[in-house]
CSV table of C-alpha atoms in Angstrom, one decimal:
chain,number,residue,atom,x,y,z
A,1,MET,CA,37.7,6.9,31.1
A,2,ILE,CA,39.0,7.0,34.6
A,3,ARG,CA,39.0,10.9,36.1
A,4,GLU,CA,38.6,12.8,39.2
A,5,LEU,CA,35.0,13.9,39.8
A,6,THR,CA,34.4,17.8,40.2
A,7,PHE,CA,32.6,19.1,43.0
A,8,ALA,CA,29.5,19.7,40.7
A,9,GLU,CA,29.6,16.1,39.9
A,10,LEU,CA,29.5,14.6,43.3
A,11,THR,CA,25.9,13.5,42.6
A,12,LEU,CA,26.7,11.4,39.8
A,13,CYS,CA,27.6,9.1,42.8
A,14,LEU,CA,24.1,8.4,43.8
A,15,ARG,CA,23.5,6.0,41.2
A,16,ILE,CA,26.2,3.6,42.4
A,17,ALA,CA,26.9,4.5,46.2
A,18,PRO,CA,23.5,2.9,47.3
A,19,LEU,CA,24.4,-0.3,45.5
A,20,PHE,CA,28.0,-0.7,47.2
A,21,PHE,CA,26.1,0.0,50.5
A,22,ILE,CA,23.5,-2.6,49.9
A,23,GLU,CA,26.0,-5.4,48.2
A,24,GLY,CA,28.4,-4.9,51.0
A,25,LEU,CA,25.8,-5.6,53.3
A,26,LEU,CA,26.7,-2.1,55.4
A,27,PRO,CA,24.8,-1.6,58.4
A,28,GLY,CA,22.2,1.3,58.8
A,29,LYS,CA,20.3,3.0,55.7
A,30,PHE,CA,22.1,4.8,53.0
A,31,ASN,CA,21.4,8.5,53.2
A,32,GLU,CA,21.9,10.3,49.7
A,33,ASP,CA,21.7,13.7,51.5
A,34,VAL,CA,24.5,12.8,54.0
A,35,PHE,CA,26.8,11.1,51.3
A,36,ILE,CA,26.5,14.4,49.1
A,37,GLN,CA,27.0,16.7,52.3
A,38,THR,CA,30.0,14.7,53.5
A,39,TRP,CA,31.7,14.5,50.1
A,40,GLU,CA,31.0,18.5,49.6
A,41,LYS,CA,32.8,19.3,53.2
A,42,LEU,CA,35.5,17.0,52.2
A,43,TYR,CA,36.4,18.5,49.2
A,44,SER,CA,35.9,22.0,50.5
A,45,ILE,CA,38.6,21.6,52.9
A,46,ASN,CA,40.7,19.6,50.2
A,47,ILE,CA,41.3,16.3,52.0
A,48,GLY,CA,38.8,14.2,50.0
A,49,LYS,CA,38.6,13.1,46.7
A,50,ILE,CA,36.4,10.7,44.1
A,51,HIS,CA,37.8,9.2,41.1
A,52,GLY,CA,35.2,7.8,39.0
A,53,ALA,CA,35.3,5.4,35.8
A,54,PHE,CA,32.7,6.3,33.0
A,55,ASN,CA,31.3,4.5,30.2
A,56,GLY,CA,30.4,7.4,27.9
A,57,ASP,CA,28.6,9.8,30.3
A,58,ASN,CA,27.5,6.9,32.7
A,59,LEU,CA,29.3,6.6,35.9
A,60,CYS,CA,29.9,3.1,36.1
A,61,GLY,CA,32.6,2.7,39.2
A,62,ALA,CA,34.2,5.2,41.7
A,63,ILE,CA,36.8,5.1,44.3
A,64,GLY,CA,36.6,8.0,47.2
A,65,GLY,CA,39.2,8.4,49.8
A,66,ILE,CA,40.6,11.1,52.3
A,67,ILE,CA,44.2,12.1,53.0
A,68,PHE,CA,45.5,13.4,56.4
A,69,PRO,CA,48.1,13.5,58.8
A,70,ASP,CA,48.6,10.4,60.7
A,71,PRO,CA,47.2,11.3,64.2
A,72,ASN,CA,50.3,9.0,65.8
A,73,THR,CA,53.1,10.1,63.6
A,74,GLY,CA,52.3,13.3,61.8
A,75,GLU,CA,53.0,11.6,58.4
A,76,ILE,CA,50.4,12.1,55.4
A,77,ILE,CA,48.3,9.0,55.0
A,78,ALA,CA,45.4,7.9,52.3
A,79,THR,CA,42.5,6.1,53.3
A,80,GLU,CA,40.0,4.7,50.8
A,81,MET,CA,36.5,5.0,51.8
A,82,PHE,CA,34.8,3.3,49.2
A,83,TRP,CA,35.7,1.4,46.0
A,84,TYR,CA,32.8,0.0,43.9
A,85,VAL,CA,32.3,-1.1,40.2
A,86,ALA,CA,28.9,-1.7,39.1
A,87,ALA,CA,28.4,-5.3,38.2
A,88,ASP,CA,27.7,-4.8,34.5
A,89,PHE,CA,31.2,-3.4,34.1
A,90,ARG,CA,33.5,-5.9,36.6
A,91,LYS,CA,34.8,-7.9,33.6
A,92,GLY,CA,37.3,-5.3,32.5
A,93,THR,CA,39.9,-3.5,34.1
A,94,GLN,CA,38.0,-0.5,35.6
A,95,GLY,CA,38.4,-1.4,39.4
A,96,LEU,CA,42.3,-1.9,38.8
A,97,ARG,CA,42.3,1.1,37.2
A,98,LEU,CA,40.6,3.1,39.8
A,99,LEU,CA,42.8,1.8,42.5
A,100,ASN,CA,45.8,2.9,40.3
A,101,CYS,CA,44.3,6.3,39.8
A,102,PHE,CA,43.6,6.5,43.8
A,103,GLU,CA,47.2,5.3,44.6
A,104,ASN,CA,48.8,7.7,42.0
A,105,TRP,CA,46.7,10.8,43.7
A,106,ALA,CA,47.8,9.7,47.2
A,107,ILE,CA,51.3,9.7,46.0
A,108,LYS,CA,51.1,13.2,44.4
A,109,GLU,CA,49.7,14.2,47.5
A,110,GLY,CA,52.6,13.2,49.7
A,111,ALA,CA,51.3,10.1,51.2
A,112,LYS,CA,53.8,7.8,53.1
A,113,ARG,CA,51.0,4.9,53.4
A,114,ILE,CA,48.0,4.2,51.5
A,115,ILE,CA,45.2,2.4,53.7
A,116,MET,CA,42.7,0.3,51.9
A,117,VAL,CA,39.3,-1.3,53.1
A,118,HIS,CA,38.5,-4.9,53.1
A,119,LEU,CA,35.0,-5.6,53.7
A,120,ASN,CA,34.3,-9.4,54.4
A,121,ASN,CA,31.1,-9.4,52.5
A,122,LEU,CA,32.9,-8.3,49.1
A,123,GLN,CA,35.0,-10.8,47.5
A,124,SER,CA,36.8,-11.6,50.9
A,125,ASP,CA,39.6,-14.2,50.0
A,126,ARG,CA,39.9,-12.9,46.6
A,127,LEU,CA,40.7,-9.3,47.2
A,128,SER,CA,42.9,-10.3,50.2
A,129,VAL,CA,45.2,-12.0,47.7
A,130,PHE,CA,44.8,-9.1,45.3
A,131,TYR,CA,46.0,-6.7,48.0
A,132,LYS,CA,48.9,-8.7,49.3
A,133,ARG,CA,49.9,-9.0,45.4
A,134,LYS,CA,49.8,-5.1,45.2
A,135,GLY,CA,52.1,-4.9,48.3
A,136,TYR,CA,49.6,-4.0,51.0
A,137,SER,CA,49.7,-5.9,54.4
A,138,PRO,CA,47.0,-6.7,56.7
A,139,ILE,CA,47.0,-4.5,59.7
A,140,GLU,CA,43.9,-4.5,61.5
A,141,THR,CA,40.4,-6.0,61.6
A,142,HIS,CA,37.4,-4.0,62.4
A,143,TYR,CA,34.2,-5.1,64.3
A,144,ILE,CA,31.1,-3.5,64.6
A,145,LYS,CA,28.1,-3.9,67.3
A,146,GLU,CA,24.8,-2.2,66.6
A,147,VAL,CA,23.6,-0.4,69.9
A,148,VAL,CA,20.5,1.5,70.4
């Protein structure tokens, strides 16, 4: 089952969020408190939502995103912040169903554009082909530099 997580259910993400962080080789150290505080704030100002894929009561995947006016055009855009399905559940359609749910939420909220992230460390070539088939176009590459 795919559905929106309630404010009270945000902590369910703490089972899979660190897995996404590690598997994506993201910089820094995952901080559970910061994750929950950030999403509580995004929920409270009604710009962020997380949709979850459930296997019974177990959260096995999720997609989180924000919706806001584009700072250059003023048009409403939705941006994915994370999209992850636990390895044990990737053989099915959970990931695609999560993306479809996110897209439907963005459209319902009035988004003119949807932005999806493409992490180089997670299925880079395969995901690029998938996004293009879904109608997405590459527009930007981000580079990161650790500074201390």
